[in-house]
GROMACS .gro file of C-alpha atoms in nm:
model
  498
    1MET     CA    1  -7.527   2.501   0.419
    2ARG     CA    2  -7.239   2.540   0.176
    3THR     CA    3  -7.080   2.811   0.391
    4SER     CA    4  -7.125   2.601   0.703
    5ALA     CA    5  -6.957   2.304   0.536
    6TYR     CA    6  -6.671   2.529   0.426
    7LEU     CA    7  -6.619   2.656   0.782
    8GLN     CA    8  -6.618   2.301   0.910
    9ARG     CA    9  -6.353   2.202   0.657
   10MET     CA   10  -6.153   2.512   0.739
   11LEU     CA   11  -6.168   2.433   1.111
   12ALA     CA   12  -6.073   2.072   1.054
   13GLY     CA   13  -5.788   2.175   0.822
   14SER     CA   14  -5.659   2.432   1.068
   15ILE     CA   15  -5.666   2.181   1.351
   16GLY     CA   16  -5.484   1.934   1.124
   17VAL     CA   17  -5.211   2.186   1.047
   18TRP     CA   18  -5.163   2.272   1.413
   19MET     CA   19  -5.151   1.903   1.507
   20VAL     CA   20  -4.891   1.835   1.239
   21LEU     CA   21  -4.678   2.130   1.346
   22SER     CA   22  -4.692   2.039   1.713
   23VAL     CA   23  -4.631   1.665   1.671
   24VAL     CA   24  -4.397   1.657   1.371
   25SER     CA   25  -4.143   1.908   1.504
   26PRO     CA   26  -3.785   1.881   1.376
   27PRO     CA   27  -3.630   1.589   1.569
   28ARG     CA   28  -3.261   1.554   1.641
   29SER     CA   29  -3.213   1.234   1.443
   30ILE     CA   30  -3.393   0.979   1.232
   31ALA     CA   31  -3.224   0.687   1.406
   32GLY     CA   32  -3.526   0.625   1.623
   33SER     CA   33  -3.534   0.518   1.985
   34ARG     CA   34  -3.402   0.165   1.947
   35GLY     CA   35  -3.193   0.044   2.235
   36ASP     CA   36  -2.896  -0.046   2.012
   37THR     CA   37  -2.873   0.298   1.851
   38LEU     CA   38  -2.524   0.443   1.889
   39ALA     CA   39  -2.522   0.809   1.993
   40LEU     CA   40  -2.221   0.986   1.843
   41THR     CA   41  -2.059   1.321   1.904
   42LEU     CA   42  -1.795   1.471   1.678
   43PRO     CA   43  -1.502   1.417   1.922
   44GLY     CA   44  -1.621   1.060   1.981
   45CYS     CA   45  -1.634   0.991   1.607
   46ILE     CA   46  -1.285   1.127   1.556
   47ARG     CA   47  -1.148   0.915   1.839
   48MET     CA   48  -1.316   0.600   1.702
   49ALA     CA   49  -1.189   0.664   1.350
   50GLN     CA   50  -0.834   0.720   1.471
   51GLU     CA   51  -0.833   0.412   1.693
   52HIS     CA   52  -1.045   0.164   1.497
   53GLY     CA   53  -1.111   0.308   1.151
   54PRO     CA   54  -0.927   0.201   0.833
   55ALA     CA   55  -0.770   0.547   0.780
   56GLY     CA   56  -0.624   0.550   1.132
   57GLU     CA   57  -0.493   0.196   1.092
   58MET     CA   58  -0.327   0.280   0.759
   59ALA     CA   59  -0.161   0.583   0.921
   60ARG     CA   60  -0.025   0.367   1.203
   61GLN     CA   61   0.106   0.100   0.967
   62SER     CA   62   0.264   0.360   0.741
   63TYR     CA   63   0.446   0.513   1.036
   64ARG     CA   64   0.544   0.169   1.165
   65SER     CA   65   0.694   0.083   0.826
   66LYS     CA   66   0.901   0.403   0.823
   67GLU     CA   67   1.003   0.355   1.186
   68GLN     CA   68   1.126   0.000   1.124
   69SER     CA   69   1.309   0.113   0.811
   70HIS     CA   70   1.483   0.384   1.015
   71ARG     CA   71   1.578   0.135   1.285
   72ALA     CA   72   1.715  -0.103   1.023
   73PHE     CA   73   1.924   0.182   0.879
   74ASP     CA   74   2.054   0.279   1.224
   75ALA     CA   75   2.132  -0.082   1.305
   76GLY     CA   76   2.356  -0.091   0.999
   77PHE     CA   77   2.602   0.136   1.185
   78LEU     CA   78   2.630  -0.108   1.475
   79PRO     CA   79   2.876  -0.402   1.467
   80GLN     CA   80   2.751  -0.668   1.224
   81LEU     CA   81   2.837  -1.034   1.279
   82SER     CA   82   2.785  -1.275   0.991
   83LEU     CA   83   2.867  -1.638   0.914
   84SER     CA   84   2.929  -1.745   0.556
   85GLY     CA   85   3.036  -2.065   0.388
   86ASP     CA   86   3.030  -2.282   0.082
   87ALA     CA   87   2.882  -2.628   0.075
   88PRO     CA   88   3.117  -2.891  -0.070
   89GLY     CA   89   3.162  -2.810  -0.435
   90PHE     CA   90   3.270  -3.066  -0.691
   91TYR     CA   91   3.491  -2.992  -0.990
   92ARG     CA   92   3.603  -3.229  -1.272
   93SER     CA   93   3.769  -3.124  -1.596
   94ILE     CA   94   4.063  -3.187  -1.829
   95ASN     CA   95   4.313  -2.908  -1.787
   96SER     CA   96   4.655  -2.824  -1.926
   97ILE     CA   97   4.922  -2.898  -1.664
   98VAL     CA   98   5.282  -2.774  -1.685
   99GLN     CA   99   5.525  -3.053  -1.610
  100PRO     CA  100   5.857  -3.018  -1.416
  101ASP     CA  101   6.055  -3.031  -1.742
  102GLY     CA  102   5.856  -2.740  -1.881
  103SER     CA  103   5.632  -2.939  -2.111
  104THR     CA  104   5.254  -2.923  -2.098
  105THR     CA  105   5.016  -3.214  -2.088
  106PHE     CA  106   4.643  -3.248  -2.054
  107GLU     CA  107   4.537  -3.415  -1.734
  108GLN     CA  108   4.200  -3.491  -1.582
  109GLN     CA  109   4.142  -3.319  -1.250
  110ARG     CA  110   3.879  -3.388  -0.988
  111GLN     CA  111   3.854  -3.192  -0.664
  112ALA     CA  112   3.609  -3.079  -0.398
  113SER     CA  113   3.624  -2.760  -0.195
  114SER     CA  114   3.450  -2.609   0.106
  115SER     CA  115   3.492  -2.298   0.323
  116LEU     CA  116   3.361  -2.137   0.640
  117GLY     CA  117   3.407  -1.778   0.756
  118LEU     CA  118   3.303  -1.557   1.046
  119GLN     CA  119   3.316  -1.179   1.001
  120LEU     CA  120   3.258  -0.882   1.235
  121SER     CA  121   3.219  -0.550   1.050
  122GLN     CA  122   3.169  -0.190   1.158
  123LYS     CA  123   3.089   0.129   0.965
  124ILE     CA  124   3.195   0.471   1.097
  125ALA     CA  125   2.967   0.734   0.948
  126ALA     CA  126   3.169   1.037   1.058
  127THR     CA  127   3.473   0.938   0.851
  128GLY     CA  128   3.326   0.690   0.602
  129THR     CA  129   3.556   0.417   0.734
  130GLU     CA  130   3.474   0.049   0.701
  131LEU     CA  131   3.643  -0.192   0.946
  132SER     CA  132   3.612  -0.570   0.968
  133LEU     CA  133   3.756  -0.868   1.155
  134PHE     CA  134   3.756  -1.201   0.972
  135SER     CA  135   3.831  -1.560   1.064
  136GLY     CA  136   3.800  -1.841   0.814
  137LEU     CA  137   3.897  -2.190   0.703
  138ASN     CA  138   3.922  -2.337   0.352
  139ARG     CA  139   3.965  -2.702   0.249
  140ILE     CA  140   4.048  -2.853  -0.091
  141ASP     CA  141   4.024  -3.230  -0.158
  142LEU     CA  142   4.219  -3.366  -0.455
  143ILE     CA  143   4.020  -3.675  -0.542
  144GLU     CA  144   4.274  -3.824  -0.785
  145SER     CA  145   4.555  -3.829  -0.525
  146ASP     CA  146   4.328  -3.857  -0.218
  147ILE     CA  147   4.501  -3.559  -0.052
  148SER     CA  148   4.338  -3.276   0.143
  149TYR     CA  149   4.478  -2.925   0.196
  150TYR     CA  150   4.371  -2.673   0.458
  151ARG     CA  151   4.419  -2.298   0.460
  152SER     CA  152   4.339  -2.118   0.783
  153THR     CA  153   4.292  -1.747   0.847
  154PRO     CA  154   4.257  -1.723   1.226
  155LEU     CA  155   4.232  -1.345   1.234
  156THR     CA  156   4.244  -1.068   0.976
  157LEU     CA  157   4.181  -0.697   1.033
  158SER     CA  158   4.069  -0.504   0.724
  159LEU     CA  159   4.029  -0.130   0.673
  160ARG     CA  160   3.896   0.075   0.385
  161GLN     CA  161   3.913   0.454   0.400
  162PRO     CA  162   3.808   0.694   0.119
  163ILE     CA  163   4.015   1.014   0.082
  164PHE     CA  164   3.933   1.333  -0.112
  165SER     CA  165   3.589   1.197  -0.205
  166ILE     CA  166   3.233   1.220  -0.084
  167ASN     CA  167   3.142   1.043   0.237
  168PRO     CA  168   2.818   0.860   0.142
  169LEU     CA  169   2.770   0.721   0.493
  170ALA     CA  170   2.750   1.065   0.657
  171TRP     CA  171   2.516   1.204   0.391
  172SER     CA  172   2.289   0.899   0.406
  173ARG     CA  173   2.269   0.913   0.784
  174GLU     CA  174   2.175   1.282   0.788
  175ILE     CA  175   1.910   1.230   0.524
  176ASP     CA  176   1.766   0.927   0.704
  177ASP     CA  177   1.744   1.121   1.031
  178LEU     CA  178   1.547   1.396   0.857
  179GLN     CA  179   1.317   1.141   0.696
  180TYR     CA  180   1.248   0.973   1.029
  181ARG     CA  181   1.175   1.301   1.206
  182GLY     CA  182   0.943   1.388   0.920
  183ALA     CA  183   0.772   1.048   0.944
  184ARG     CA  184   0.683   1.109   1.308
  185ARG     CA  185   0.527   1.443   1.222
  186GLU     CA  186   0.351   1.297   0.919
  187TYR     CA  187   0.189   1.041   1.148
  188VAL     CA  188   0.036   1.318   1.362
  189GLU     CA  189  -0.070   1.500   1.045
  190ALA     CA  190  -0.230   1.183   0.912
  191MET     CA  191  -0.434   1.154   1.231
  192GLU     CA  192  -0.544   1.515   1.186
  193ASP     CA  193  -0.639   1.427   0.828
  194VAL     CA  194  -0.859   1.154   0.975
  195ALA     CA  195  -1.019   1.415   1.201
  196THR     CA  196  -1.093   1.642   0.904
  197GLN     CA  197  -1.229   1.354   0.698
  198VAL     CA  198  -1.453   1.229   0.977
  199THR     CA  199  -1.577   1.583   1.043
  200ASP     CA  200  -1.701   1.600   0.683
  201GLN     CA  201  -1.860   1.256   0.709
  202PHE     CA  202  -2.014   1.333   1.049
  203PHE     CA  203  -2.184   1.651   0.930
  204SER     CA  204  -2.284   1.483   0.603
  205VAL     CA  205  -2.482   1.234   0.810
  206TYR     CA  206  -2.621   1.505   1.037
  207LEU     CA  207  -2.727   1.726   0.746
  208ALA     CA  208  -2.878   1.427   0.568
  209ALA     CA  209  -3.069   1.331   0.884
  210MET     CA  210  -3.198   1.686   0.923
  211ASN     CA  211  -3.299   1.688   0.558
  212VAL     CA  212  -3.500   1.370   0.617
  213ASN     CA  213  -3.667   1.517   0.923
  214ASN     CA  214  -3.736   1.846   0.749
  215ALA     CA  215  -3.864   1.667   0.438
  216ALA     CA  216  -4.097   1.455   0.654
  217LEU     CA  217  -4.224   1.768   0.828
  218ASN     CA  218  -4.275   1.950   0.498
  219CYS     CA  219  -4.447   1.647   0.354
  220ALA     CA  220  -4.697   1.635   0.642
  221ILE     CA  221  -4.755   2.012   0.628
  222ASN     CA  222  -4.796   2.019   0.250
  223ASP     CA  223  -5.039   1.728   0.256
  224THR     CA  224  -5.252   1.909   0.515
  225LEU     CA  225  -5.227   2.239   0.328
  226TYR     CA  226  -5.334   2.063   0.011
  227GLN     CA  227  -5.647   1.938   0.186
  228ILE     CA  228  -5.724   2.292   0.302
  229SER     CA  229  -5.662   2.424  -0.050
  230LYS     CA  230  -5.909   2.173  -0.193
  231GLY     CA  231  -6.171   2.292   0.054
  232ARG     CA  232  -6.108   2.653  -0.035
  233TYR     CA  233  -6.115   2.576  -0.405
  234ASN     CA  234  -6.448   2.395  -0.370
  235VAL     CA  235  -6.606   2.705  -0.218
  236GLY     CA  236  -6.440   2.937  -0.470
  237LYS     CA  237  -6.197   3.106  -0.234
  238ILE     CA  238  -5.883   3.030  -0.438
  239ALA     CA  239  -5.808   2.980  -0.805
  240GLU     CA  240  -5.732   2.648  -0.966
  241GLN     CA  241  -5.372   2.761  -1.016
  242ASP     CA  242  -5.323   2.788  -0.638
  243LEU     CA  243  -5.480   2.446  -0.589
  244LEU     CA  244  -5.249   2.291  -0.850
  245GLN     CA  245  -4.949   2.459  -0.695
  246SER     CA  246  -5.044   2.320  -0.355
  247GLU     CA  247  -5.088   1.973  -0.501
  248LEU     CA  248  -4.756   1.995  -0.682
  249ALA     CA  249  -4.585   2.102  -0.360
  250SER     CA  250  -4.735   1.801  -0.183
  251LEU     CA  251  -4.610   1.562  -0.453
  252ASN     CA  252  -4.266   1.723  -0.463
  253SER     CA  253  -4.232   1.699  -0.086
  254ARG     CA  254  -4.288   1.323  -0.105
  255THR     CA  255  -4.018   1.291  -0.372
  256GLN     CA  256  -3.782   1.505  -0.164
  257LEU     CA  257  -3.846   1.281   0.136
  258GLU     CA  258  -3.748   0.967  -0.056
  259ASN     CA  259  -3.437   1.136  -0.197
  260ALA     CA  260  -3.341   1.258   0.149
  261ARG     CA  261  -3.373   0.906   0.292
  262LEU     CA  262  -3.152   0.767   0.017
  263SER     CA  263  -2.888   1.034   0.077
  264TYR     CA  264  -2.895   0.965   0.449
  265ASP     CA  265  -2.845   0.590   0.400
  266ARG     CA  266  -2.541   0.655   0.181
  267ALA     CA  267  -2.386   0.910   0.417
  268ALA     CA  268  -2.446   0.690   0.722
  269GLN     CA  269  -2.286   0.389   0.553
  270THR     CA  270  -1.977   0.596   0.469
  271LEU     CA  271  -1.949   0.711   0.832
  272ARG     CA  272  -1.990   0.356   0.966
  273ASN     CA  273  -1.706   0.238   0.744
  274ALA     CA  274  -1.481   0.524   0.858
  275LEU     CA  275  -1.547   0.439   1.223
  276GLY     CA  276  -1.503   0.064   1.181
  277LEU     CA  277  -1.868  -0.006   1.273
  278PRO     CA  278  -2.094  -0.285   1.141
  279PRO     CA  279  -2.289  -0.185   0.828
  280ASP     CA  280  -2.625  -0.226   1.007
  281GLN     CA  281  -2.537  -0.021   1.317
  282PRO     CA  282  -2.806   0.249   1.376
  283LEU     CA  283  -2.654   0.593   1.434
  284ASP     CA  284  -2.766   0.905   1.615
  285VAL     CA  285  -2.527   1.192   1.544
  286ARG     CA  286  -2.536   1.482   1.786
  287PRO     CA  287  -2.316   1.782   1.702
  288ASP     CA  288  -2.241   2.042   1.964
  289THR     CA  289  -2.393   2.365   1.835
  290ASP     CA  290  -2.206   2.573   2.096
  291ILE     CA  291  -1.856   2.638   1.969
  292PRO     CA  292  -1.576   2.705   2.219
  293PRO     CA  293  -1.422   3.052   2.226
  294ILE     CA  294  -1.086   3.005   2.057
  295ALA     CA  295  -0.832   3.282   2.020
  296VAL     CA  296  -0.619   3.208   1.714
  297ASP     CA  297  -0.352   3.454   1.610
  298ALA     CA  298  -0.208   3.425   1.259
  299GLU     CA  299   0.149   3.501   1.369
  300ARG     CA  300   0.138   3.241   1.646
  301ALA     CA  301  -0.009   2.988   1.406
  302LEU     CA  302   0.276   3.053   1.161
  303ASN     CA  303   0.534   3.003   1.435
  304TYR     CA  304   0.378   2.672   1.537
  305ALA     CA  305   0.358   2.560   1.174
  306ARG     CA  306   0.725   2.643   1.112
  307ALA     CA  307   0.828   2.457   1.426
  308ASN     CA  308   0.606   2.150   1.399
  309ARG     CA  309   0.508   2.071   1.042
  310SER     CA  310   0.675   1.797   0.840
  311ASP     CA  311   0.680   2.034   0.542
  312MET     CA  312   0.965   2.225   0.704
  313LEU     CA  313   1.172   1.908   0.728
  314ASN     CA  314   1.079   1.814   0.372
  315PHE     CA  315   1.205   2.151   0.252
  316GLU     CA  316   1.533   2.090   0.434
  317LEU     CA  317   1.548   1.738   0.291
  318GLU     CA  318   1.511   1.868  -0.064
  319ARG     CA  319   1.791   2.119  -0.011
  320LEU     CA  320   2.015   1.856   0.149
  321THR     CA  321   1.957   1.609  -0.133
  322ALA     CA  322   2.040   1.873  -0.393
  323ALA     CA  323   2.359   1.966  -0.203
  324ARG     CA  324   2.462   1.601  -0.187
  325ASN     CA  325   2.413   1.563  -0.562
  326VAL     CA  326   2.637   1.866  -0.622
  327ARG     CA  327   2.903   1.723  -0.390
  328GLN     CA  328   2.879   1.384  -0.564
  329ALA     CA  329   2.923   1.542  -0.907
  330GLU     CA  330   3.223   1.744  -0.785
  331SER     CA  331   3.377   1.434  -0.629
  332ASP     CA  332   3.333   1.236  -0.950
  333ASN     CA  333   3.509   1.514  -1.144
  334SER     CA  334   3.813   1.550  -0.916
  335LEU     CA  335   4.087   1.346  -0.751
  336SER     CA  336   3.954   1.060  -0.541
  337MET     CA  337   4.157   0.814  -0.340
  338SER     CA  338   4.092   0.517  -0.116
  339VAL     CA  339   4.321   0.327   0.118
  340SER     CA  340   4.279  -0.048   0.175
  341ALA     CA  341   4.477  -0.248   0.428
  342ASN     CA  342   4.468  -0.602   0.566
  343LEU     CA  343   4.668  -0.732   0.861
  344GLY     CA  344   4.648  -1.081   1.006
  345TYR     CA  345   4.771  -1.440   1.014
  346ASN     CA  346   4.731  -1.746   0.796
  347GLN     CA  347   4.872  -2.095   0.746
  348LYS     CA  348   4.836  -2.400   0.524
  349ALA     CA  349   4.864  -2.773   0.603
  350THR     CA  350   4.745  -3.114   0.502
  351GLN     CA  351   4.606  -3.176   0.851
  352LEU     CA  352   4.346  -2.961   1.021
  353ASN     CA  353   4.531  -2.942   1.354
  354GLN     CA  354   4.847  -2.829   1.173
  355ALA     CA  355   4.667  -2.544   0.998
  356TYR     CA  356   4.673  -2.336   1.321
  357VAL     CA  357   5.040  -2.404   1.414
  358ASN     CA  358   5.328  -2.167   1.337
  359LEU     CA  359   5.100  -1.900   1.188
  360LEU     CA  360   5.249  -1.675   0.922
  361ASP     CA  361   5.200  -1.302   0.892
  362GLN     CA  362   4.964  -1.172   0.628
  363GLN     CA  363   4.973  -0.806   0.516
  364GLN     CA  364   4.820  -0.614   0.233
  365PHE     CA  365   4.821  -0.241   0.171
  366SER     CA  366   4.711  -0.044  -0.133
  367VAL     CA  367   4.625   0.312  -0.230
  368ARG     CA  368   4.390   0.353  -0.520
  369PHE     CA  369   4.344   0.686  -0.693
  370ASP     CA  370   4.133   0.808  -0.977
  371VAL     CA  371   4.197   1.135  -1.162
  372PRO     CA  372   3.974   1.237  -1.454
  373LEU     CA  373   4.201   1.382  -1.724
  374PHE     CA  374   3.989   1.440  -2.030
  375GLY     CA  375   3.626   1.348  -2.086
  376TRP     CA  376   3.498   1.604  -2.337
  377GLY     CA  377   3.346   1.810  -2.052
  378THR     CA  378   3.140   1.524  -1.909
  379GLY     CA  379   3.233   1.597  -1.549
  380THR     CA  380   3.207   1.975  -1.585
  381HIS     CA  381   2.862   1.954  -1.739
  382ALA     CA  382   2.750   1.708  -1.469
  383VAL     CA  383   2.860   1.953  -1.197
  384GLU     CA  384   2.686   2.246  -1.367
  385SER     CA  385   2.370   2.038  -1.406
  386ALA     CA  386   2.373   1.950  -1.036
  387ARG     CA  387   2.427   2.314  -0.939
  388ALA     CA  388   2.145   2.429  -1.165
  389GLU     CA  389   1.918   2.170  -1.007
  390GLN     CA  390   2.025   2.293  -0.664
  391GLU     CA  391   1.922   2.649  -0.757
  392ARG     CA  392   1.591   2.522  -0.893
  393VAL     CA  393   1.525   2.335  -0.570
  394LYS     CA  394   1.610   2.648  -0.371
  395VAL     CA  395   1.355   2.858  -0.563
  396ALA     CA  396   1.094   2.579  -0.554
  397VAL     CA  397   1.134   2.538  -0.178
  398GLU     CA  398   1.087   2.910  -0.123
  399GLN     CA  399   0.771   2.903  -0.334
  400GLN     CA  400   0.640   2.601  -0.146
  401ARG     CA  401   0.715   2.773   0.183
  402PHE     CA  402   0.531   3.086   0.069
  403THR     CA  403   0.227   2.885  -0.044
  404PHE     CA  404   0.227   2.689   0.281
  405GLU     CA  405   0.243   3.000   0.498
  406GLN     CA  406  -0.032   3.167   0.293
  407GLU     CA  407  -0.252   2.863   0.350
  408VAL     CA  408  -0.193   2.882   0.725
  409VAL     CA  409  -0.287   3.252   0.736
  410TYR     CA  410  -0.594   3.194   0.518
  411GLN     CA  411  -0.728   2.907   0.726
  412VAL     CA  412  -0.673   3.100   1.051
  413ARG     CA  413  -0.862   3.401   0.916
  414ARG     CA  414  -1.136   3.176   0.784
  415LEU     CA  415  -1.170   3.017   1.128
  416GLN     CA  416  -1.201   3.363   1.284
  417GLN     CA  417  -1.465   3.455   1.028
  418LEU     CA  418  -1.661   3.135   1.080
  419GLN     CA  419  -1.670   3.195   1.456
  420LEU     CA  420  -1.883   3.502   1.381
  421GLN     CA  421  -2.085   3.336   1.105
  422VAL     CA  422  -2.196   3.052   1.333
  423GLY     CA  423  -2.382   3.300   1.551
  424VAL     CA  424  -2.518   3.490   1.250
  425SER     CA  425  -2.647   3.174   1.082
  426ALA     CA  426  -2.815   3.063   1.405
  427LYS     CA  427  -2.990   3.399   1.429
  428ALA     CA  428  -3.093   3.381   1.062
  429ASP     CA  429  -3.234   3.032   1.118
  430THR     CA  430  -3.441   3.155   1.412
  431ILE     CA  431  -3.574   3.448   1.209
  432ALA     CA  432  -3.660   3.232   0.908
  433GLN     CA  433  -3.838   2.979   1.130
  434ARG     CA  434  -4.038   3.254   1.295
  435ARG     CA  435  -4.125   3.407   0.959
  436PHE     CA  436  -4.254   3.072   0.836
  437ASP     CA  437  -4.464   3.033   1.152
  438VAL     CA  438  -4.620   3.374   1.092
  439ALA     CA  439  -4.681   3.297   0.723
  440ARG     CA  440  -4.837   2.964   0.814
  441GLU     CA  441  -5.072   3.129   1.064
  442ARG     CA  442  -5.172   3.393   0.815
  443TYR     CA  443  -5.237   3.132   0.548
  444VAL     CA  444  -5.459   2.930   0.779
  445ILE     CA  445  -5.680   3.231   0.840
  446GLY     CA  446  -5.674   3.322   0.472
  447LYS     CA  447  -5.461   3.638   0.488
  448ILE     CA  448  -5.192   3.532   0.237
  449ASP     CA  449  -5.177   3.315  -0.074
  450VAL     CA  450  -5.006   2.977  -0.121
  451PRO     CA  451  -4.700   3.113  -0.312
  452ILE     CA  452  -4.606   3.342  -0.024
  453LEU     CA  453  -4.633   3.054   0.223
  454PHE     CA  454  -4.412   2.832   0.009
  455ILE     CA  455  -4.154   3.108  -0.029
  456ALA     CA  456  -4.138   3.138   0.349
  457GLN     CA  457  -4.109   2.761   0.376
  458GLU     CA  458  -3.821   2.750   0.127
  459GLU     CA  459  -3.639   3.031   0.307
  460LYS     CA  460  -3.687   2.846   0.634
  461ASP     CA  461  -3.535   2.530   0.487
  462ASN     CA  462  -3.244   2.719   0.331
  463ALA     CA  463  -3.166   2.903   0.655
  464TYR     CA  464  -3.168   2.577   0.848
  465ARG     CA  465  -2.931   2.410   0.602
  466ALA     CA  466  -2.708   2.717   0.602
  467ARG     CA  467  -2.684   2.700   0.981
  468ILE     CA  468  -2.573   2.337   0.970
  469GLN     CA  469  -2.334   2.407   0.681
  470THR     CA  470  -2.174   2.696   0.868
  471LEU     CA  471  -2.125   2.478   1.175
  472TRP     CA  472  -1.981   2.211   0.947
  473ASP     CA  473  -1.739   2.460   0.787
  474TYR     CA  474  -1.631   2.585   1.128
  475TRP     CA  475  -1.530   2.246   1.265
  476ALA     CA  476  -1.370   2.138   0.937
  477THR     CA  477  -1.162   2.456   0.933
  478TYR     CA  478  -1.075   2.412   1.300
  479TYR     CA  479  -0.922   2.071   1.229
  480ARG     CA  480  -0.747   2.204   0.919
  481VAL     CA  481  -0.579   2.468   1.135
  482ARG     CA  482  -0.477   2.196   1.380
  483ARG     CA  483  -0.326   1.994   1.096
  484LEU     CA  484  -0.143   2.293   0.952
  485THR     CA  485   0.008   2.392   1.286
  486LEU     CA  486   0.006   2.066   1.484
  487TYR     CA  487  -0.122   2.274   1.772
  488ASP     CA  488  -0.453   2.259   1.961
  489PHE     CA  489  -0.560   2.619   2.019
  490ALA     CA  490  -0.860   2.508   2.225
  491LEU     CA  491  -0.648   2.323   2.481
  492GLN     CA  492  -0.338   2.539   2.428
  493ARG     CA  493  -0.105   2.244   2.375
  494ALA     CA  494   0.112   2.105   2.095
  495LEU     CA  495   0.002   1.792   1.915
  496TYR     CA  496   0.362   1.692   1.846
  497LYS     CA  497   0.681   1.697   2.049
  498GLU     CA  498   1.029   1.634   1.911
   0.00000   0.00000   0.00000
């Protein structure tokens, strides 16, 4: 009777294991079958994050800020028209006044003044010249004598030209052009950063979902195996140690299931935020396990990186800034001159209509020069400091270039390696799954002990996670290579055009 009861329990336990394994197979997602569940692929997630996510929006606004700043700088070299004036100002004070006979007396003065001017200015970057046309009118009211005076300046042409000195306009324009070209490339790179970030978040959710599914499967299997172990222990087929190990495995699997659910909720919430989705939106992530055949050559990748990356422009910008600082220091330590000239008409009158009659010529011309004679070596040391900094920048740029190119080569080789590892990890996962199936079958018929079954189960879980992790690493590296080169090797097209 005892043996018959044992066989019945064994049969019932075996049927339970087979039912669990056939019904609780690893599903694709834990999102369920709700109608509002959003199915997501990796390319779809990247597109959503770039178009609607906070990281994509910040990248767009950052580029927009730099673009508008560049346009404002460029607009500064176009003709500028401005209107200026003073509201009536009032002045009252006791001042010393020289009398006709040469004596001085103190008299109280009260007067009001106002002015209005219109100016058109133009900067010429190539020569550093500043030109302007000005037209203005001034009025002074002497309150004590009730007399008004007008001074008109119908037209005045002004010129200022530096000679033998640095041209700050030309340097600033060249630097701004480099910064703007770099900003456009940085925008594309920022979008590729979004792709890399979302790839990590996407696979974090997928791996967490698979961990939940796998933990639920292991929990069901371990519960059933524990029931079988109790039956075997009751008939003396296994030791108490094996029974306790089976019970412990069942309890641990329940804890792992709860931990896996918590990790999934956190990963899913992070992905929803990155995609700009509501916090309660159910997700169903579906990665493509078939990777496209991509031929990536390290030399080609380096050529694309040198041609497209903003780093190259930043290196040039650093060198240009250092060269400008040297030129500025040399200019400050040598002869510098500037020419200023004004040519126009003006007139004064007590009546407004008379202020524009019989206009008088107005000319002004001056040459200013500055020659450092002796400054205890201040200028010489400033020049040497700037040159030393220029040499430091040169060495630093070469080191940065070397590090950058090494990173490109490394990521390309890693991508090539991961293309092979994806297939290897898939094969290893299949083998580990099959090994666990064989171990499970042998345990059900009593051919192996519980520890061997649990070892096979752990190896199966590890191989499955390794397969997902390898796929994760592949796509993350693929988008890193895209960011480093700004070139899509899958579609054979550049991500950025000048």
